[in-house]
mmCIF file of C-alpha atoms and ligand atoms in Angstrom:
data_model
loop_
_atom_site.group_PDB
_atom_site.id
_atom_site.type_symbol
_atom_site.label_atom_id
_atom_site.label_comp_id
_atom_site.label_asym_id
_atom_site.label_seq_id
_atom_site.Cartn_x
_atom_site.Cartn_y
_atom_site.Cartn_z
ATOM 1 C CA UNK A 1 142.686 69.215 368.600
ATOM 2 C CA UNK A 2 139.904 69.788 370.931
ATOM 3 C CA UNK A 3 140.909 72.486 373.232
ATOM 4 C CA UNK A 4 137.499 74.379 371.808
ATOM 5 C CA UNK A 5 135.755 72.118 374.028
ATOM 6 C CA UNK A 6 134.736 74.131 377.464
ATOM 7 C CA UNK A 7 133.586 71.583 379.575
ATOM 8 C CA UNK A 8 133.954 67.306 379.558
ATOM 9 C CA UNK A 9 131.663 66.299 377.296
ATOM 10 C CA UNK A 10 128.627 64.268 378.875
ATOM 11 C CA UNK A 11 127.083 62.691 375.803
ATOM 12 C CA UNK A 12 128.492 61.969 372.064
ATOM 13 C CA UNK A 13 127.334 60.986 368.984
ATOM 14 C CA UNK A 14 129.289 59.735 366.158
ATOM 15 C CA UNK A 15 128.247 58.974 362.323
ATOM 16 C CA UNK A 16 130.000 56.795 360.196
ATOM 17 C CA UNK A 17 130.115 56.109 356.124
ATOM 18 C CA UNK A 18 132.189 54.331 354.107
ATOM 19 C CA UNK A 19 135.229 55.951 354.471
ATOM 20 C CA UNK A 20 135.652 54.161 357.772
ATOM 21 C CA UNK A 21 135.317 50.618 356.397
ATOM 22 C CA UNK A 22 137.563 51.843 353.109
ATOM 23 C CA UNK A 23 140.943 50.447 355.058
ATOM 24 C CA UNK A 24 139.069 47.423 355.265
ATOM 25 C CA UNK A 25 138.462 46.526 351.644
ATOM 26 C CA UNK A 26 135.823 47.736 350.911
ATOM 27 C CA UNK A 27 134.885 49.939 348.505
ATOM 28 C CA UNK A 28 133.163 53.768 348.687
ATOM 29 C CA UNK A 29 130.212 54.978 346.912
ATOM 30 C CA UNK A 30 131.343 57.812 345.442
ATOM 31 C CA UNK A 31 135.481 57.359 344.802
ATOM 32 C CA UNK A 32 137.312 56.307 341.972
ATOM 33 C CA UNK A 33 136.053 52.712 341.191
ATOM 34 C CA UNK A 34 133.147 53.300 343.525
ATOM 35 C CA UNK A 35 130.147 51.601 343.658
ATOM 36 C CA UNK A 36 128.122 53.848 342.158
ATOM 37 C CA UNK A 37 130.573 54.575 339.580
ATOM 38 C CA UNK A 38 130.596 50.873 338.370
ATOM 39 C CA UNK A 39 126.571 50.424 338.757
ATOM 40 C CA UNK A 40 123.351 52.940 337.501
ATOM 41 C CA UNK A 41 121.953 53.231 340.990
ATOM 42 C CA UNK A 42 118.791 53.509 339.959
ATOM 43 C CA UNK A 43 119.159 49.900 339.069
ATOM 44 C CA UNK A 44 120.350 48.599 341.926
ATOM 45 C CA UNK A 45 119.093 51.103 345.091
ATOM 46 C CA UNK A 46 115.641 51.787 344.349
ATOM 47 C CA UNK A 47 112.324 50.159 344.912
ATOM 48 C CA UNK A 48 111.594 50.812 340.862
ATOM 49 C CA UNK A 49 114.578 48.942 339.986
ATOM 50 C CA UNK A 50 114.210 46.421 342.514
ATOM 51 C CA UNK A 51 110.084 45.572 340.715
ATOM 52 C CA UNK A 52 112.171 46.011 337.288
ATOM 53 C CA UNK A 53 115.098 43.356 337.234
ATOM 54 C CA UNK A 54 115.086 41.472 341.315
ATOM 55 C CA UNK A 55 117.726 38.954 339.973
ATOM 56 C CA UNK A 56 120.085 42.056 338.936
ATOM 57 C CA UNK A 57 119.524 43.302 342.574
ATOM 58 C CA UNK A 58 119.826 40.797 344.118
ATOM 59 C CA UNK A 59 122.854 39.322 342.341
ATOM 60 C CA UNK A 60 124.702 43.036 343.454
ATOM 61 C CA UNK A 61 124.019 42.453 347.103
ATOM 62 C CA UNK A 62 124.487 38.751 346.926
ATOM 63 C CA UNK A 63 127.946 39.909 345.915
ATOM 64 C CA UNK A 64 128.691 42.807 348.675
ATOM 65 C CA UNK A 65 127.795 40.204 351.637
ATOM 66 C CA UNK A 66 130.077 37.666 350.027
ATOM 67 C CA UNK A 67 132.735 40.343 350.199
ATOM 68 C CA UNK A 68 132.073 41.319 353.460
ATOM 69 C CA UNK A 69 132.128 37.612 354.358
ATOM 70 C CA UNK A 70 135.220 36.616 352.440
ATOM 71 C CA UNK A 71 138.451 36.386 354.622
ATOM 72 C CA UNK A 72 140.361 39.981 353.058
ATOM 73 C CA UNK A 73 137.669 42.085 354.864
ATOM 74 C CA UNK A 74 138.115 42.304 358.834
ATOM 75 C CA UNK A 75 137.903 45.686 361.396
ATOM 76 C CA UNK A 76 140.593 48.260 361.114
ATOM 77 C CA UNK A 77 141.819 50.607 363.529
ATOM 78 C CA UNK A 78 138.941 53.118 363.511
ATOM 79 C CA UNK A 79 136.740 50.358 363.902
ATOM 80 C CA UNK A 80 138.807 49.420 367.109
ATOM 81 C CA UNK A 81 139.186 52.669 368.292
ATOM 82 C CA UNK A 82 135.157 53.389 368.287
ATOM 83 C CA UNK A 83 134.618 50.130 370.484
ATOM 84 C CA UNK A 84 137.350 51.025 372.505
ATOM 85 C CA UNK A 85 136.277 54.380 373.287
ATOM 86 C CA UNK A 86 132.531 53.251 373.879
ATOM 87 C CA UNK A 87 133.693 51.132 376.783
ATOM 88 C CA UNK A 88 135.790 53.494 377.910
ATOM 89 C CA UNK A 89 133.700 56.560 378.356
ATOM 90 C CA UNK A 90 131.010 56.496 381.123
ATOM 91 C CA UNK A 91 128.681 59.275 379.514
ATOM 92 C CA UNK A 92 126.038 58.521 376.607
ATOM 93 C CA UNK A 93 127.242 57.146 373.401
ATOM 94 C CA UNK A 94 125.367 56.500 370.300
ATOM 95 C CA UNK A 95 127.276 55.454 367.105
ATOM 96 C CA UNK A 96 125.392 55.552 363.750
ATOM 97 C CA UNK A 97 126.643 53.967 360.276
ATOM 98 C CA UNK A 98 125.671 54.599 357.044
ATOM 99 C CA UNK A 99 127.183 51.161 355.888
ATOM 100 C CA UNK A 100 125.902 48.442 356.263
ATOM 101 C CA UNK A 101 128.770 45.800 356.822
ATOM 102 C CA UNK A 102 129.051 44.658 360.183
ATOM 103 C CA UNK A 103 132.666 45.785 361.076
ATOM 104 C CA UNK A 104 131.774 47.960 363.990
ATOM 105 C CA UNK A 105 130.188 45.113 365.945
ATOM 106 C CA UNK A 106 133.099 43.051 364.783
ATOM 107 C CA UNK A 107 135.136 45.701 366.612
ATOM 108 C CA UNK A 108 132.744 45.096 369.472
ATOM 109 C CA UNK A 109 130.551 48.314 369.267
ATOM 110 C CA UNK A 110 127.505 47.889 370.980
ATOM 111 C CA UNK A 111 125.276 50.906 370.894
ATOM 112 C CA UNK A 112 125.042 51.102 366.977
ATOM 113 C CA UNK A 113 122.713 51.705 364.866
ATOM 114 C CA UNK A 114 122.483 51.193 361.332
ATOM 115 C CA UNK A 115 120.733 53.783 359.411
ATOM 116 C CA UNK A 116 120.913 52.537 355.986
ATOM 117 C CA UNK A 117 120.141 48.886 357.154
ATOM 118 C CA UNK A 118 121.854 45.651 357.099
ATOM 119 C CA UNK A 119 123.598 43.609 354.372
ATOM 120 C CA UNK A 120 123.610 40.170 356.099
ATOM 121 C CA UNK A 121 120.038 40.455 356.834
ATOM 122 C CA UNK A 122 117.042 40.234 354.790
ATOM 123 C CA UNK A 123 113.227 41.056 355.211
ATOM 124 C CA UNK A 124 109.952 39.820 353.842
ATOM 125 C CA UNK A 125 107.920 42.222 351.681
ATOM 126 C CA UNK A 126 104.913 41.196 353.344
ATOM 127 C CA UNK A 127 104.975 40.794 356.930
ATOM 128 C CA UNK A 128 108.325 43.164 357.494
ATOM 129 C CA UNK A 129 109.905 40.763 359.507
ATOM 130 C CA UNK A 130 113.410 40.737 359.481
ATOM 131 C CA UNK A 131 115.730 37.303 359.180
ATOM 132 C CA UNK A 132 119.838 36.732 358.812
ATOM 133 C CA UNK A 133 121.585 35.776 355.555
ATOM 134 C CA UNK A 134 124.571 34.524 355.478
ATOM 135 C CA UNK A 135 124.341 33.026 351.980
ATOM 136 C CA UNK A 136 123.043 34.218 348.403
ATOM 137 C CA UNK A 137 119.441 35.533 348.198
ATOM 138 C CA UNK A 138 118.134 34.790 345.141
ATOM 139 C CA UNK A 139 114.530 35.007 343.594
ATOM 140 C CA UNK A 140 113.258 31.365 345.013
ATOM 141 C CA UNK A 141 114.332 31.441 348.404
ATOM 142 C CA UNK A 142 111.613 30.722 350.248
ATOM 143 C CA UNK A 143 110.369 33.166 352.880
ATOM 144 C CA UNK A 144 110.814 32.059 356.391
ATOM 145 C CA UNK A 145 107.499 33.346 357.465
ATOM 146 C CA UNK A 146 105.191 33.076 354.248
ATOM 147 C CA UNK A 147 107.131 30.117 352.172
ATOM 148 C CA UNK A 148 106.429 31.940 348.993
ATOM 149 C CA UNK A 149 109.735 32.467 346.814
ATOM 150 C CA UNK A 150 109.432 36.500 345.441
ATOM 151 C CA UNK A 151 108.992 37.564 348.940
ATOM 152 C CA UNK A 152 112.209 38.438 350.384
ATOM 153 C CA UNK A 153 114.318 41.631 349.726
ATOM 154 C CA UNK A 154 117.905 42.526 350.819
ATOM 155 C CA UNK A 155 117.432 44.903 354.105
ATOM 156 C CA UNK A 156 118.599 47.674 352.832
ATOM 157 C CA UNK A 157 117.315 51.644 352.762
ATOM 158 C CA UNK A 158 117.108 52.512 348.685
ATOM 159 C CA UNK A 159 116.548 55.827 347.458
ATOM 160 C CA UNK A 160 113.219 57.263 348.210
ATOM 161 C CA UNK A 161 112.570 55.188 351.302
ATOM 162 C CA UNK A 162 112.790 56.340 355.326
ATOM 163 C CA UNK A 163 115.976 55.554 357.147
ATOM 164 C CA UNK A 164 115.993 53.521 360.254
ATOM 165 C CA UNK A 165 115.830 54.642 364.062
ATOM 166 C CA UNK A 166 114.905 57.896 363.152
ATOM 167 C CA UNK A 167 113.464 58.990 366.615
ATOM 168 C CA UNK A 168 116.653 57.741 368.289
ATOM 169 C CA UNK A 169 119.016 59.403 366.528
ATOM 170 C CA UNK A 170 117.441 63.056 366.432
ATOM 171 C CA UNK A 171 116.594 62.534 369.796
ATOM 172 C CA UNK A 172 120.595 61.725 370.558
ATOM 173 C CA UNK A 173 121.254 64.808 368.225
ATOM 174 C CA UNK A 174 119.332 66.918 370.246
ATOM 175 C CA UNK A 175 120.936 66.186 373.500
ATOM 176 C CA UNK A 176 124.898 65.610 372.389
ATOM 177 C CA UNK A 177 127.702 67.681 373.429
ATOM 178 C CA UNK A 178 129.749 66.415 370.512
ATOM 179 C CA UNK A 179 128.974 65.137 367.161
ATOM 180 C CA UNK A 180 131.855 63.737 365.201
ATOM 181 C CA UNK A 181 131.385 62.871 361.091
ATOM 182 C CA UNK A 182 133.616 60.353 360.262
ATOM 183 C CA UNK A 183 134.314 59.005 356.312
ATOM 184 C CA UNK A 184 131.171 60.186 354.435
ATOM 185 C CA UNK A 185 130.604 62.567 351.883
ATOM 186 C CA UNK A 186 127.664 64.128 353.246
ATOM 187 C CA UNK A 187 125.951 63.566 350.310
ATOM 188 C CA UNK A 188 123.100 62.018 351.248
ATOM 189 C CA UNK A 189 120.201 63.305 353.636
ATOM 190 C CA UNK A 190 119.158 63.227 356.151
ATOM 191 C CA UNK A 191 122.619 62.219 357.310
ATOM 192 C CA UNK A 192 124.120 65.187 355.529
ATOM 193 C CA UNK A 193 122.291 67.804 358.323
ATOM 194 C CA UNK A 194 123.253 65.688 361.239
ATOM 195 C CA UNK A 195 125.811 67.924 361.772
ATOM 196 C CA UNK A 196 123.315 70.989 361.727
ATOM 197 C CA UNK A 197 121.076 69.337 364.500
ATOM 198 C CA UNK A 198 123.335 68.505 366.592
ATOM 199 C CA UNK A 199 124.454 72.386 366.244
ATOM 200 C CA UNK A 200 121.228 73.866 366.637
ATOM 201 C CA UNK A 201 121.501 71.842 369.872
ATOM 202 C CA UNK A 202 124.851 73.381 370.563
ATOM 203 C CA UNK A 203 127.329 69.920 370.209
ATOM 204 C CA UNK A 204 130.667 70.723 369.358
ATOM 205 C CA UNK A 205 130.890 69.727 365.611
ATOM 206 C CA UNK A 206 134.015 67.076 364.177
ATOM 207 C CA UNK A 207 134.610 65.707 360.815
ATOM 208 C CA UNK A 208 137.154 63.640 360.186
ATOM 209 C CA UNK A 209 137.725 62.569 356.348
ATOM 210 C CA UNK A 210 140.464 61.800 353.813
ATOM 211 C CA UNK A 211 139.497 64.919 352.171
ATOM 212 C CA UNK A 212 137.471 68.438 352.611
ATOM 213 C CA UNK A 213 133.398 67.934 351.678
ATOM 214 C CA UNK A 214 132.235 70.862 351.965
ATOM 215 C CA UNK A 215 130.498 70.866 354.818
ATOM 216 C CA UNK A 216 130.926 73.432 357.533
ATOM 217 C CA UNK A 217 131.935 71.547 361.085
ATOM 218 C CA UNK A 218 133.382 73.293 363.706
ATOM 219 C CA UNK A 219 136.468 71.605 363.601
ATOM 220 C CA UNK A 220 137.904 69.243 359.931
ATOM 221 C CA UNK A 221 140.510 67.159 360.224
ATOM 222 C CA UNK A 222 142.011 65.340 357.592
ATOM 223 C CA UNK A 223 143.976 61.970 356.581
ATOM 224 C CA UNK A 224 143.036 58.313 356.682
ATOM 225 C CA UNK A 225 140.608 57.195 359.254
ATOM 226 C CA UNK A 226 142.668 54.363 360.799
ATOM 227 C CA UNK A 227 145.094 57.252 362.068
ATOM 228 C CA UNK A 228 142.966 59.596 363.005
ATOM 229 C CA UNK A 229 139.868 58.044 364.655
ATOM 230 C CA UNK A 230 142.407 56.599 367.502
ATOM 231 C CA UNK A 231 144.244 59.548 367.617
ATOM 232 C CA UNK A 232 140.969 61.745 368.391
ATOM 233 C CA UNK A 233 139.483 59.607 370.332
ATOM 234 C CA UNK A 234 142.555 58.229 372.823
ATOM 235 C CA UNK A 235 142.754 62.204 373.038
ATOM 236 C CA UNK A 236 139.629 62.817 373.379
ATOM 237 C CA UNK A 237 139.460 60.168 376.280
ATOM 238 C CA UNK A 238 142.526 61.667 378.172
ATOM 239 C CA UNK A 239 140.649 65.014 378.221
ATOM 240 C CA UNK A 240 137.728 63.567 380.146
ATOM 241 C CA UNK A 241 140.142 61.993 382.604
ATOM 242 C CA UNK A 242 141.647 65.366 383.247
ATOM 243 C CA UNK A 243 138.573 67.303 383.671
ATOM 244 C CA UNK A 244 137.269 64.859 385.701
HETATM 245 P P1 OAD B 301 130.744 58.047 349.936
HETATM 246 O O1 OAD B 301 131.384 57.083 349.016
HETATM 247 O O2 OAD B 301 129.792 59.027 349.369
HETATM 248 O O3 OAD B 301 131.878 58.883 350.699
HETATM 249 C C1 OAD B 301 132.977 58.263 351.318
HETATM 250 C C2 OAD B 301 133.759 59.328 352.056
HETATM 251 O O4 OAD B 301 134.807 58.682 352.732
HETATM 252 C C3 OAD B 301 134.406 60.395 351.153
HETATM 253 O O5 OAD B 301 134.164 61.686 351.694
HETATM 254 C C4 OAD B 301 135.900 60.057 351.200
HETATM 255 O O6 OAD B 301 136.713 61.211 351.167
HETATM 256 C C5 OAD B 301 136.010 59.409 352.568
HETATM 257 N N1 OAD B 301 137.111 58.428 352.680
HETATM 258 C C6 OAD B 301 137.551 57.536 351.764
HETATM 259 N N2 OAD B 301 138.540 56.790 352.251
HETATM 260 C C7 OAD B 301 138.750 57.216 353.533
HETATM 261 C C8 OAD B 301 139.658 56.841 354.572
HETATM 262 N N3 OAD B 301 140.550 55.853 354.435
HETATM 263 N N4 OAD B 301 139.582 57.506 355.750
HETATM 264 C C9 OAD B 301 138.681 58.506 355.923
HETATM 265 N N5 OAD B 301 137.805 58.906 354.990
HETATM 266 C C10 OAD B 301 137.827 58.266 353.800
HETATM 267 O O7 OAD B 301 130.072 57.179 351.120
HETATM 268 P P2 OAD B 301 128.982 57.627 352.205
HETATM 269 O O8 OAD B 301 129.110 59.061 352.536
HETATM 270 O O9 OAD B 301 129.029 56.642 353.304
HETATM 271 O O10 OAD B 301 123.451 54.669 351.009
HETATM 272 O O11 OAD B 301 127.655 57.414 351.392
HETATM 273 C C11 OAD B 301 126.416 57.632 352.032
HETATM 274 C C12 OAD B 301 125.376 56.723 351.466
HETATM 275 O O12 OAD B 301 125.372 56.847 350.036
HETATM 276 C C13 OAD B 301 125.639 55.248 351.679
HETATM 277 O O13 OAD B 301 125.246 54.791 352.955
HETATM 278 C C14 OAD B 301 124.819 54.620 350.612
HETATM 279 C C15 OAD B 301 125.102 55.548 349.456
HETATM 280 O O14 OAD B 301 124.083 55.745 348.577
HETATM 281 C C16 OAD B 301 122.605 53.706 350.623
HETATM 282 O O15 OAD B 301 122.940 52.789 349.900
HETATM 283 C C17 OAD B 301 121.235 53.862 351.150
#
C-alpha cells in the first residue's frame, strides 16, 4: 500500500473530516440524513443567518455539543490509530480536522489543529477572546469578559469567513513528505487543495474514504475509516522501522 514511497518519510501531514468521527455517532455533512441535508445552511453556518435568527443558531449547536457530550459518542479506532501513530513516529507530525468534536484529543492527539474551530468553545464578538462551554449557549449568557448577554457566538468557521492556523498548515504543506486525506468530501476549500499543495511540494498524496470523491491523490483507498486508518498507519509505521 505504500511501496510508491522512495525514501522514510521525515514529516507528515494528515487532514481529517467527518468521515473519521462517522463510526463514532456522529453524523456527516453531506450523507444521507446529513446535516446539511436536515438544515438550510445558510441558516445555521453563516454570519447572515447568525444576525437573522441567533436563537435558531444557537439552539443547532447547543444541540451538536450535547451530542458530542452525551455518553453514545466516544473515539473509534481511527481516532486511536492517529494518536498512536503520533507518538510513535519521531519525524514531524501535524494533524488537521475539519470537525470540530474533540475525539482526536480524546484519542490523545496532541499536535492538532482545528481548522473549522471548536464546538465546546465559544468566543465573544467583541474582544475575540475565546472561553469553554460545556453547557447550552443561549442568547443571555453573559459574556465572560464584557457581561453583556448578545455577545457570545459558538466558535465555529461559517461560510464566508477565514479558517484557522492558516500559516501553520501551508507552511506544514509545504514541507511534508506525505499528506494523507482521511473522511472528507473535499468539498470545501481551502481544505479541498490541500492535497495540491502538498503536491506542488512533492508529498506523496493518500486518501482514504468510504467512497471515491473525485479528487485525484496519488494513491485512494477505500472502506470504513476504523479499518483502514490502523491498517495504513501500523504499516506505514513498520516501513519507517525498516528503512531505518
Ligand atoms: P462531508 O459530510 O462533506 O463528507 C464526509 C466524507 O466522509 C464523505 O466523503 C464520506 O464518503 C466519508 N465517510 C463517511 N463515513 C465514513 C467512514 N466510516 N469512513 C471513512 N469515510 C467516511 O464532511 P467534510 O468533508 O468533513 O464545515 O465536510 C467539510 C466541511 O463541510 C465541514 O468541516 C463543515 C462542512 O460545511 C463547516 O461547518 C465550516
Amino acid at each position: 500500500m505504500i511501496s510508491s514511497m522512495q525514501s522514510s518519510p521525515r514529516s507528515l501531514v494528515i487532514l481529517t473530516g467527518a468521515g473519521i468521527s462517522a463510526e463514532s455517532g456522529i453524523n456527516t455533512f453531506r450523507g444521507a440524513d446529513g446535516l446539511w441535508e436536515n438544515h438550510p445552511v445558510e441558516e445555521v453556518a453563516t454570519p447572515e443567518g447568525f444576525e437573522r435568527n441567533p436563537q435558531l443558531v444557537y439552539e443547532f449547536y447547543n444541540q451538536r455539543r450535547r451530542e458530542l457530550l452525551s455518553d453514545k459518542v466516544k473515539p473509534n479506532a481511527a481516532h486511536t490509530a492517529l494518536a498512536k501513530f503520533e507518538h510513535q513516529f519521531d519525524g514531524s507530525f501535524l494533524l488537521v480536522t475539519q470537525n470540530i468534536d474533540n475525539l482526536h484529543e480524546r484519542a490523545g492527539s496532541q499536535n492538532l489543529v482545528h481548522m473549522h474551530g471548536e464546538i465546546l468553545k465559544m468566543r465573544c464578538r467583541n474582544s475575540h477572546l475565546v472561553f469553554d462551554i460545556r453547557e447550552d449557549l443561549v442568547f443571555d449568557t453573559q459574556c465572560r469578559c464584557c457581561r453583556s448577554p448578545g455577545n457570545l457566538r459558538p466558535h465555529i468557521v461559517w461560510f464566508g469567513e477565514i479558517p484557522l492556523h492558516m500559516n501553520k498548515i501551508n507552511q506544514a504543506l509545504e514541507n511534508c513528505d506525505i499528506f494523507v486525506s482521511i473522511g472528507t468530501s473535499g468539498n470545501v476549500y481551502p481544505a479541498s487543495g490541500f492535497y495540491q499543495t502538498a503536491k506542488i511540494s512533492r508529498a506523496h498524496t493518500v486518501e482514504l474514504n468510504l467512497e471515491q470523491t473525485g479528487s485525484s491523490f496519488d494513491e485512494h483507498i477505500y472502506g470504513p475509516a476504523s479499518e483502514l486508518v490502523p491498517f495504513y498507519f501500523e504499516s506505514l509505521l513498520e516501513s519507517v522501522e525498516q528503512v531505518e
